[in-house]
mmCIF file of C-alpha atoms in Angstrom:
data_model
loop_
_atom_site.group_PDB
_atom_site.id
_atom_site.type_symbol
_atom_site.label_atom_id
_atom_site.label_comp_id
_atom_site.label_asym_id
_atom_site.label_seq_id
_atom_site.Cartn_x
_atom_site.Cartn_y
_atom_site.Cartn_z
ATOM 1 C CA UNK A 7 -5.778 108.008 -44.986
ATOM 2 C CA UNK A 8 -4.328 104.501 -45.181
ATOM 3 C CA UNK A 9 -6.505 103.276 -42.286
ATOM 4 C CA UNK A 10 -9.646 104.750 -43.879
ATOM 5 C CA UNK A 11 -8.745 103.140 -47.240
ATOM 6 C CA UNK A 12 -8.020 99.731 -45.708
ATOM 7 C CA UNK A 13 -11.251 99.824 -43.634
ATOM 8 C CA UNK A 14 -13.363 100.628 -46.664
ATOM 9 C CA UNK A 15 -11.593 97.913 -48.684
ATOM 10 C CA UNK A 16 -12.211 95.301 -46.011
ATOM 11 C CA UNK A 17 -15.857 96.263 -45.646
ATOM 12 C CA UNK A 18 -16.304 96.144 -49.407
ATOM 13 C CA UNK A 19 -14.718 92.686 -49.440
ATOM 14 C CA UNK A 20 -16.914 91.581 -46.494
ATOM 15 C CA UNK A 21 -20.163 92.775 -48.043
ATOM 16 C CA UNK A 22 -19.253 91.616 -51.573
ATOM 17 C CA UNK A 23 -18.047 93.503 -54.560
ATOM 18 C CA UNK A 24 -19.951 96.730 -55.004
ATOM 19 C CA UNK A 25 -22.386 96.140 -52.125
ATOM 20 C CA UNK A 26 -20.833 98.695 -49.785
ATOM 21 C CA UNK A 27 -21.412 101.375 -52.442
ATOM 22 C CA UNK A 28 -24.917 100.028 -52.997
ATOM 23 C CA UNK A 29 -25.628 100.145 -49.205
ATOM 24 C CA UNK A 30 -24.278 103.613 -48.672
ATOM 25 C CA UNK A 31 -25.410 105.411 -51.792
ATOM 26 C CA UNK A 32 -28.060 103.835 -53.911
ATOM 27 C CA UNK A 33 -30.626 102.120 -51.733
ATOM 28 C CA UNK A 34 -32.593 102.554 -48.578
ATOM 29 C CA UNK A 35 -32.139 99.856 -45.871
ATOM 30 C CA UNK A 36 -35.874 98.829 -46.085
ATOM 31 C CA UNK A 37 -35.457 98.228 -49.824
ATOM 32 C CA UNK A 38 -32.387 96.081 -49.690
ATOM 33 C CA UNK A 39 -32.641 92.470 -50.891
ATOM 34 C CA UNK A 40 -31.160 89.595 -48.990
ATOM 35 C CA UNK A 41 -27.437 89.613 -48.852
ATOM 36 C CA UNK A 42 -25.373 86.547 -49.851
ATOM 37 C CA UNK A 43 -25.177 85.121 -46.317
ATOM 38 C CA UNK A 44 -28.858 85.477 -45.719
ATOM 39 C CA UNK A 45 -29.682 83.790 -49.084
ATOM 40 C CA UNK A 46 -27.429 80.910 -48.287
ATOM 41 C CA UNK A 47 -29.124 80.530 -44.897
ATOM 42 C CA UNK A 48 -32.485 80.507 -46.556
ATOM 43 C CA UNK A 49 -31.323 77.860 -49.081
ATOM 44 C CA UNK A 50 -30.153 75.690 -46.180
ATOM 45 C CA UNK A 51 -33.546 76.044 -44.549
ATOM 46 C CA UNK A 52 -35.183 75.111 -47.865
ATOM 47 C CA UNK A 53 -32.931 71.974 -48.153
ATOM 48 C CA UNK A 54 -33.719 70.900 -44.567
ATOM 49 C CA UNK A 55 -37.446 71.486 -45.233
ATOM 50 C CA UNK A 56 -37.226 69.355 -48.397
ATOM 51 C CA UNK A 57 -35.525 66.571 -46.518
ATOM 52 C CA UNK A 58 -38.174 66.538 -43.754
ATOM 53 C CA UNK A 59 -41.339 66.602 -45.922
ATOM 54 C CA UNK A 60 -42.747 64.832 -48.962
ATOM 55 C CA UNK A 61 -43.820 66.373 -52.248
ATOM 56 C CA UNK A 62 -47.454 65.731 -51.380
ATOM 57 C CA UNK A 63 -47.144 67.861 -48.262
ATOM 58 C CA UNK A 64 -45.693 70.711 -50.305
ATOM 59 C CA UNK A 65 -48.588 70.488 -52.873
ATOM 60 C CA UNK A 66 -51.249 70.750 -50.178
ATOM 61 C CA UNK A 67 -51.796 74.460 -49.284
ATOM 62 C CA UNK A 68 -53.347 73.508 -45.942
ATOM 63 C CA UNK A 69 -50.026 72.094 -44.522
ATOM 64 C CA UNK A 70 -47.353 73.873 -42.554
ATOM 65 C CA UNK A 71 -44.699 72.555 -44.969
ATOM 66 C CA UNK A 72 -46.392 74.386 -47.889
ATOM 67 C CA UNK A 73 -46.609 77.575 -45.892
ATOM 68 C CA UNK A 74 -42.932 77.444 -44.947
ATOM 69 C CA UNK A 75 -41.882 76.674 -48.516
ATOM 70 C CA UNK A 76 -43.809 79.647 -49.846
ATOM 71 C CA UNK A 77 -42.330 81.969 -47.156
ATOM 72 C CA UNK A 78 -38.765 80.853 -47.990
ATOM 73 C CA UNK A 79 -39.243 81.215 -51.755
ATOM 74 C CA UNK A 80 -40.707 84.742 -51.264
ATOM 75 C CA UNK A 81 -37.657 85.801 -49.211
ATOM 76 C CA UNK A 82 -35.240 84.344 -51.729
ATOM 77 C CA UNK A 83 -37.008 85.590 -54.897
ATOM 78 C CA UNK A 84 -35.725 88.946 -56.202
ATOM 79 C CA UNK A 85 -38.047 91.656 -57.376
ATOM 80 C CA UNK A 86 -37.869 92.192 -61.173
#
């Protein structure tokens, strides 16, 4: 019993408070939003993208920078 409890506690700590319950009980895997680590990774990508391109490139929908920006923001944005 102790091993099961400790394993569950460590997994809960690893995923974040309440996320283990959320993963196992309340949501389907296809409906899960990005976890904390994935969101941080996306924010780092956004920061690197902002360092590499100018504002004018982001404003022009025909550029690759604009497309990448929109993709990152869509992944980060949470559904209402």
